[in-house]
GROMACS .gro file of C-alpha atoms in nm:
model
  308
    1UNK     CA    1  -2.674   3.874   1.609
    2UNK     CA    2  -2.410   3.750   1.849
    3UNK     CA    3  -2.403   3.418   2.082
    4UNK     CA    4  -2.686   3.441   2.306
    5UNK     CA    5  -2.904   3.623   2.056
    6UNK     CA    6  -2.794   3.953   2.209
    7UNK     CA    7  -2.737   4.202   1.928
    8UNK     CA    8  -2.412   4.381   1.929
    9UNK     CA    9  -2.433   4.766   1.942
   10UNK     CA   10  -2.226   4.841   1.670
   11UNK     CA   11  -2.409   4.595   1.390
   12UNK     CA   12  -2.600   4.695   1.107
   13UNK     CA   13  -2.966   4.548   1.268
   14UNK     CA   14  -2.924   4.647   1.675
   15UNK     CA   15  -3.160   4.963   1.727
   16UNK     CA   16  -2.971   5.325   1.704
   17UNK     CA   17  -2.904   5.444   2.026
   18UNK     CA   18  -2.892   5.810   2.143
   19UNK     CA   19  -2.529   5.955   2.095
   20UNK     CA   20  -2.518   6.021   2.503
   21UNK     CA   21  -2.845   5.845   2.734
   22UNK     CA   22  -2.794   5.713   3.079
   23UNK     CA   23  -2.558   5.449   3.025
   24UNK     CA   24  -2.302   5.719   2.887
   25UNK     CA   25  -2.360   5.972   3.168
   26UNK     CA   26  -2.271   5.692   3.413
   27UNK     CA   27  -1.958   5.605   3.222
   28UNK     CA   28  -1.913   6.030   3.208
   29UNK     CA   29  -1.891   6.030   3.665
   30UNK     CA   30  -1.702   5.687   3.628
   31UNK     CA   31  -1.443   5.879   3.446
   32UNK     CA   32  -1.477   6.163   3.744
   33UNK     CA   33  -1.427   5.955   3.984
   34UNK     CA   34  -1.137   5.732   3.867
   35UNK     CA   35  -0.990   6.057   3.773
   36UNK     CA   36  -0.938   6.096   4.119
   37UNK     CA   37  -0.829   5.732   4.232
   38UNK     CA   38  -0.461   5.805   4.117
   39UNK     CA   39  -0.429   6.074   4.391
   40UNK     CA   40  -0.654   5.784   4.599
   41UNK     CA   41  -0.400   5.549   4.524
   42UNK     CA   42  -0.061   5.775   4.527
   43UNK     CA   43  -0.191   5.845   4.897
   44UNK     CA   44  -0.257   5.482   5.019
   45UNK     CA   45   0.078   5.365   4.870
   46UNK     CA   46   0.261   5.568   5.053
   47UNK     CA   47   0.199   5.456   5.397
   48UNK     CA   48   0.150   5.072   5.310
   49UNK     CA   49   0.336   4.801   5.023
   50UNK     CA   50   0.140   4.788   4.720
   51UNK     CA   51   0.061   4.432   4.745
   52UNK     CA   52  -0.094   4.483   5.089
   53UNK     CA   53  -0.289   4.773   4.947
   54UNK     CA   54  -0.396   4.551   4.683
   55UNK     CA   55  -0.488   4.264   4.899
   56UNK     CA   56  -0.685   4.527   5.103
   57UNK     CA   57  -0.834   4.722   4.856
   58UNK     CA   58  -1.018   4.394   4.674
   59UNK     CA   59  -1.064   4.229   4.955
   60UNK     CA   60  -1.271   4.498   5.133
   61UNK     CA   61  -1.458   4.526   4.790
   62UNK     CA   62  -1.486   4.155   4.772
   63UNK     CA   63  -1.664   4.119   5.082
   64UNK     CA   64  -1.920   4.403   5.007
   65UNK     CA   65  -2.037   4.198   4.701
   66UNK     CA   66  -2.056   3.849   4.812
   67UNK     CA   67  -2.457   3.849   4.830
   68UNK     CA   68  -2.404   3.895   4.415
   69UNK     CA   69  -2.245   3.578   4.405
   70UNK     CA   70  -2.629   3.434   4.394
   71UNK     CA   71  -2.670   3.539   4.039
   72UNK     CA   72  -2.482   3.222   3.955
   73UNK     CA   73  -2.745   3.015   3.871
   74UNK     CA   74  -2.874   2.757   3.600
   75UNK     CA   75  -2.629   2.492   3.403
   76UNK     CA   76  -2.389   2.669   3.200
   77UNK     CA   77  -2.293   2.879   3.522
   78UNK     CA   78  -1.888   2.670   3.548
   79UNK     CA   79  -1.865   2.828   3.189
   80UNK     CA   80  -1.955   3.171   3.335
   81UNK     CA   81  -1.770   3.141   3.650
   82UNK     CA   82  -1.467   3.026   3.433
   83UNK     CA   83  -1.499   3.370   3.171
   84UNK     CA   84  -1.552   3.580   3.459
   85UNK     CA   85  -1.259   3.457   3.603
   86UNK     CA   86  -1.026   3.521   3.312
   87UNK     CA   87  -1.205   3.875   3.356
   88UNK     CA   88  -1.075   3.887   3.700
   89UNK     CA   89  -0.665   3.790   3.634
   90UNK     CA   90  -0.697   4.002   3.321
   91UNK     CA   91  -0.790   4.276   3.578
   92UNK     CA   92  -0.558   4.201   3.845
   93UNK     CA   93  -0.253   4.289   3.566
   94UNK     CA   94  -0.418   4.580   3.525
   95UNK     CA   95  -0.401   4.701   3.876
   96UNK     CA   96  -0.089   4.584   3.936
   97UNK     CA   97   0.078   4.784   3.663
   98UNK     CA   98  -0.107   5.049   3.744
   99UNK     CA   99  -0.066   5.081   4.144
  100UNK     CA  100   0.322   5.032   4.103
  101UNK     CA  101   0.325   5.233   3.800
  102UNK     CA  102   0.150   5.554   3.987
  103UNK     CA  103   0.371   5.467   4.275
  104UNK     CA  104   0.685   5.565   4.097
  105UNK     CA  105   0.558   5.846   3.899
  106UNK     CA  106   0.342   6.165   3.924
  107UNK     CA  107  -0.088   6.095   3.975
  108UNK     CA  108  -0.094   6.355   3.715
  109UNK     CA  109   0.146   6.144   3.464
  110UNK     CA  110  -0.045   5.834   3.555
  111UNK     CA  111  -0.401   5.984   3.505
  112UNK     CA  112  -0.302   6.103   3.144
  113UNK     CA  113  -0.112   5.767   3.000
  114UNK     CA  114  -0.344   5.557   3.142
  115UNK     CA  115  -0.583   5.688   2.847
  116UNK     CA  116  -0.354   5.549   2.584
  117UNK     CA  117  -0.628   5.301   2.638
  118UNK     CA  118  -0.797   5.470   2.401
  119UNK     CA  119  -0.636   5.432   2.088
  120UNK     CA  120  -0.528   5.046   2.197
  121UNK     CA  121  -0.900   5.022   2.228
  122UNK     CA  122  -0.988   5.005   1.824
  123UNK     CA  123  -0.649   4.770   1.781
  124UNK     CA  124  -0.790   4.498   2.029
  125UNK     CA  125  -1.135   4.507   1.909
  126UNK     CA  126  -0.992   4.438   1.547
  127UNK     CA  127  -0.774   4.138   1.749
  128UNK     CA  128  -1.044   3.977   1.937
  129UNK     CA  129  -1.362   4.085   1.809
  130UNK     CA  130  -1.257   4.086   1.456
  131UNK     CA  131  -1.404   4.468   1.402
  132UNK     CA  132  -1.127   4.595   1.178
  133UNK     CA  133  -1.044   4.991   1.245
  134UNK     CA  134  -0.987   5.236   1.047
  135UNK     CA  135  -0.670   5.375   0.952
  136UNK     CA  136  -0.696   5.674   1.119
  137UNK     CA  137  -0.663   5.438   1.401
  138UNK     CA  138  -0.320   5.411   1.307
  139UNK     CA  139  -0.234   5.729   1.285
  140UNK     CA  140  -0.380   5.811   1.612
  141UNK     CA  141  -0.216   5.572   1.798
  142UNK     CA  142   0.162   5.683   1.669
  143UNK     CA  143   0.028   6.034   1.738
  144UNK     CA  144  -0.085   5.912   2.134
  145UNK     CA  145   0.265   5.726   2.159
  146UNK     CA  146   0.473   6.048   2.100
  147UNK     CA  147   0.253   6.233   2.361
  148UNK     CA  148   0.332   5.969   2.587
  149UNK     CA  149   0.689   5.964   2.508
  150UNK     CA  150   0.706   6.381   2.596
  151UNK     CA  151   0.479   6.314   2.923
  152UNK     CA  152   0.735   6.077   3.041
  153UNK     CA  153   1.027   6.241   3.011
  154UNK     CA  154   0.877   6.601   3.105
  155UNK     CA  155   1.127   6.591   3.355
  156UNK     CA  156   1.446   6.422   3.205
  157UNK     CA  157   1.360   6.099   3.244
  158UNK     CA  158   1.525   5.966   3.557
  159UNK     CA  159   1.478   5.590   3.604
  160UNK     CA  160   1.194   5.543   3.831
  161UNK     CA  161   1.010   5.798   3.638
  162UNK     CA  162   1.075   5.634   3.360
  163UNK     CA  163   0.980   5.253   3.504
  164UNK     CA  164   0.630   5.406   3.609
  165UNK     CA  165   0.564   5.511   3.308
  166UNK     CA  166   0.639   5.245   3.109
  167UNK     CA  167   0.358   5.037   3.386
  168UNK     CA  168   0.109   5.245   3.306
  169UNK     CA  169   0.133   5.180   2.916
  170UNK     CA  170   0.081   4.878   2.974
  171UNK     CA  171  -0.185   4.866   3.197
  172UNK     CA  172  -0.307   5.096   2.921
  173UNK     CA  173  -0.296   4.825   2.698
  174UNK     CA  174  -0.485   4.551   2.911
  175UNK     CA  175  -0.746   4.811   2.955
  176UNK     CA  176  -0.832   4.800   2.546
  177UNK     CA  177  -0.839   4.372   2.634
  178UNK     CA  178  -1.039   4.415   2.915
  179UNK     CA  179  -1.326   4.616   2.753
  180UNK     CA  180  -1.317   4.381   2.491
  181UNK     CA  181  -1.320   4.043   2.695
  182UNK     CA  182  -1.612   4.242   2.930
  183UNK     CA  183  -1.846   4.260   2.600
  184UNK     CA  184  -1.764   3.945   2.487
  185UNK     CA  185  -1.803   3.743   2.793
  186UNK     CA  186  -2.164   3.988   2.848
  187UNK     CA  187  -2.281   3.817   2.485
  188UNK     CA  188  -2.236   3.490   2.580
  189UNK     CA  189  -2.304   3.429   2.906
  190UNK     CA  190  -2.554   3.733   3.004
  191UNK     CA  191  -2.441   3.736   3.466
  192UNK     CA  192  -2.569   4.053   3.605
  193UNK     CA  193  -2.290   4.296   3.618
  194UNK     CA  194  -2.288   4.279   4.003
  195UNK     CA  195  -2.216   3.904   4.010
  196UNK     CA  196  -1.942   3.913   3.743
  197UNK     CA  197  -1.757   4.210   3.954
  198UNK     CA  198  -1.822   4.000   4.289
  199UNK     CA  199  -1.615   3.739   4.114
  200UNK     CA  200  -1.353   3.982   3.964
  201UNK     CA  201  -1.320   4.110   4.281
  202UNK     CA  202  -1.265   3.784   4.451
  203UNK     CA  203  -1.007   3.662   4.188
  204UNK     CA  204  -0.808   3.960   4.264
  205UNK     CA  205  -0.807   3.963   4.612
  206UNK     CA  206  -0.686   3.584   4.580
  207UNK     CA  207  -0.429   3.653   4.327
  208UNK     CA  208  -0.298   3.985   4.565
  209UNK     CA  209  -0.252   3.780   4.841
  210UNK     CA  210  -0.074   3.486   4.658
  211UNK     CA  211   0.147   3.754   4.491
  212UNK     CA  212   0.174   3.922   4.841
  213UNK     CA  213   0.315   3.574   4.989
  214UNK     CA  214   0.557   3.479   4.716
  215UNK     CA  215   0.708   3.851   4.752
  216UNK     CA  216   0.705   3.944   5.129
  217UNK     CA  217   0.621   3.620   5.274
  218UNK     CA  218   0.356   3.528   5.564
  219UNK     CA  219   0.398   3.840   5.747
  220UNK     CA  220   0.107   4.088   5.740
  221UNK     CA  221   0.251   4.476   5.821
  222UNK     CA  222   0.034   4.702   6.068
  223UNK     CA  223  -0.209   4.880   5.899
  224UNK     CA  224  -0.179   5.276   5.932
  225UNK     CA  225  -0.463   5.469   6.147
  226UNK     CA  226  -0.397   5.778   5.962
  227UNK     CA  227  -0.738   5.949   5.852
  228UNK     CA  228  -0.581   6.040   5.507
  229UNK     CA  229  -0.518   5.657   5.457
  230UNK     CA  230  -0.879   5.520   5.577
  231UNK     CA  231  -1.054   5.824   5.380
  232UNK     CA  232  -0.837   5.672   5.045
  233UNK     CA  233  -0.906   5.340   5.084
  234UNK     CA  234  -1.317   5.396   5.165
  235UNK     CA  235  -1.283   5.611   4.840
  236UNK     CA  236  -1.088   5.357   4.674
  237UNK     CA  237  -1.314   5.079   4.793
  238UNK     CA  238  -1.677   5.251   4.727
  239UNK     CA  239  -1.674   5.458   4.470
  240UNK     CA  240  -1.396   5.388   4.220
  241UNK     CA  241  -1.428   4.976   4.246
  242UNK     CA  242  -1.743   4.857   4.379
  243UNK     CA  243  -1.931   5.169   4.156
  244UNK     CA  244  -1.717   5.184   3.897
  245UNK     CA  245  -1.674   4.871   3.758
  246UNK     CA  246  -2.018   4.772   3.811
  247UNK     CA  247  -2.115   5.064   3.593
  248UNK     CA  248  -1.861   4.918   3.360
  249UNK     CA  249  -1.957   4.587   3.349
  250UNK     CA  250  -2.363   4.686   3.303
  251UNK     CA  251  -2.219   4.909   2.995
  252UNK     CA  252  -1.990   4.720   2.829
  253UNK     CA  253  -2.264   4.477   2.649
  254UNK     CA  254  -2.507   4.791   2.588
  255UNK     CA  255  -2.268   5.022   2.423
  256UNK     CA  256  -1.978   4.983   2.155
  257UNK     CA  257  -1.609   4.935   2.316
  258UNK     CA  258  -1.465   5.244   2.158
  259UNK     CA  259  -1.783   5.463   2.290
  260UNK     CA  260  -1.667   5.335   2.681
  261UNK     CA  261  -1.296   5.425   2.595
  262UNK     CA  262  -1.418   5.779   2.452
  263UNK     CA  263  -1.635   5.864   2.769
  264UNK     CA  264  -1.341   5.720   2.986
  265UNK     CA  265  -1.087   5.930   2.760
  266UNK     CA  266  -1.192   6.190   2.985
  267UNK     CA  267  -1.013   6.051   3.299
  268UNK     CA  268  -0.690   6.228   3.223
  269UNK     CA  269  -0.802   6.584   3.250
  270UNK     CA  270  -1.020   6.508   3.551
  271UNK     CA  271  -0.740   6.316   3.706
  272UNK     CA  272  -0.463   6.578   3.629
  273UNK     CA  273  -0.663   6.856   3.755
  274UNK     CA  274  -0.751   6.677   4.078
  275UNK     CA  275  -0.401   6.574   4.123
  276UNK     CA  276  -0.283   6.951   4.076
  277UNK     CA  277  -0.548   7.077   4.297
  278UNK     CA  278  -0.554   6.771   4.567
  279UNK     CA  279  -0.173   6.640   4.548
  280UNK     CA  280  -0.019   7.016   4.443
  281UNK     CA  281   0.144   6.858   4.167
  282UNK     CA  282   0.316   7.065   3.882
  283UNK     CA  283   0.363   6.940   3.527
  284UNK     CA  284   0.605   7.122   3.282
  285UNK     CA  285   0.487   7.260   2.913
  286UNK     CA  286   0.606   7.011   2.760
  287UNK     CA  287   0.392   6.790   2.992
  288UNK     CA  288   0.058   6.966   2.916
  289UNK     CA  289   0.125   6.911   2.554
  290UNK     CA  290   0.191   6.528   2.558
  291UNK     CA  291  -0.142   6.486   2.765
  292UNK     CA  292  -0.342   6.723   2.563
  293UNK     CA  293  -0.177   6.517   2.257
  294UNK     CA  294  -0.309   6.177   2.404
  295UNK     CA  295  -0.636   6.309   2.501
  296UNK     CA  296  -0.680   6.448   2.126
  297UNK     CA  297  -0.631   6.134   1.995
  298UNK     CA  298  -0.873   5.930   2.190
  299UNK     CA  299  -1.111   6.212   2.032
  300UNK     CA  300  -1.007   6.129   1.720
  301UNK     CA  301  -1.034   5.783   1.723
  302UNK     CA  302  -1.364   5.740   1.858
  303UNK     CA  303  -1.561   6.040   1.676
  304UNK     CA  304  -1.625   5.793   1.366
  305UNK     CA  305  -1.664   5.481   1.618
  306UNK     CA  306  -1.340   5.384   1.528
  307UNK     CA  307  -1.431   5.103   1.296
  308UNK     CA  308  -1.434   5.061   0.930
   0.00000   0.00000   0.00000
């Protein structure tokens, strides 16, 4: 049993779950649909600064949710507030790496690194939730790291190529924490999922603008009136944040942390193939291979659960 006498999926005494029920066919469109927030994202960023986008992007999202902000209730709610927060600025990393990282590379690059997630996954839940993994883990991660290394430099290599790759490692990495953190901080303190992403979403937005100001100063650019942009950032908003990490948040203390990476391991292909069809991107052989080599991995990692 864990703090707050909720069981943890993985133990020897929590009830077996089906291998794929609702909560896993939700984290299946997540996938889907964040697939497609790198072409989202690639779009948006080019007609505004990142920051602003940011700043936007959360704050829209931030708005929508305030009425959540009434699940925090009873005494130990500061401690809540407080984990949720770190939740939030763990999050906001993320996003930054990742919206300048697919900003100087290819939505098709981004989609497939990004799912190096997977085999930091089984690493950070042997870091912070002391679940040791196995060591095919190991051997899984090297073998994601040299996909990642022939994705990047599909091309040659040039600098900015390289520089957005290297942000999307790590926001790679910071996804395995945050899936970790989510379950931990879903033991102990037991918000509804809605309230802890209101508050995500209102740390970021905070932290964007702060960011924003110490980089471009008080000075707010015109927004664009493109339909392209709007249609990105309503896609952006709705479906990929305000969906998609609920859905995250409401599975992340009902289902094992290497079970979300596998089902979001999927992201890649559906995020490549949008941005090929969408963004009429091309990736070279060599390319295909490193994806297909990262996506391989996160299969192999999470087929045995990833744990000893």
């Amino acid at each position: 049993m864990q703090a707050g006498g909720i069981q943890d999926p993985g133990s020897a005494d929590a009830p077996r779950r089906p291998a794929f029920g609702p909560v896993e066919a939700l984290l299946l469109l997540v996938a889907v649909i964040w697939g497609g927030s790198y072409s989202a994202a690639k779009i948006a960023t080019g007609q505004v600064p990142v920051l602003q986008f940011l700043v936007l992007r959360f704050g829209l999202t931030f708005l929508l949710l305030l009425p959540a902000l009434r699940g925090l209730d009873g005494a130990s709610w500061p401690a809540a507030l407080a984990g949720a927060s770190l939740l939030g600025i763990n999050l906001l990393a993320i996003f930054v790496c990742e919206t300048f990282g697919v900003s100087l590379t290819t939505a098709s690059n981004a989609a497939f690194l990004i799912s190096l997630c997977v085999a930091f996954t089984p690493l950070c839940e042997w870091w912070l939730l002391r679940e040791r993994p196995r060591r095919t883990v190991l051997a899984a991660a090297g073998l994601s790291l040299l996909g990642a290394g022939l994705l990047a430099f599909q091309h040659g290599g040039t600098s900015g190529l390289a520089w957005g790759d290297g942000l999307m490692v790590l926001a790679a990495f910071l996804r395995g924490v945050m899936v970790c953190l989510t379950r931990r901080h879903g033991q102990r303190h037991g918000l509804p999922a809605l309230t802890v992403t209101a508050v995500q979403m209102g740390v970021m937005a905070l932290g964007s603008a702060l960011l924003m100001l110490a980089v471009q100063g008080p000075v707010w650019p015109p927004l664009p009136r493109s339909l392209p942009f709007w249609g990105a950032m309503a896609f952006l908003v709705l479906l990929c944040t305000l969906f998609a990490f609920f859905v995250q948040n409401h599975a992340a203390s009902r289902t094992s942390p290497s079970r979300v990476a596998l089902l979001m391991g999927s992201e890649p292909l559906w995020g490549a193939l949008i941005a090929l069809l969408w963004m009429g991107e091309r990736m070279a052989a060599q390319g295909w291979i490193g994806g297909l080599l990262i996506v391989g991995a996160a299969w192999w990692v999470t087929r045995g659960g990833g744990r000893a």
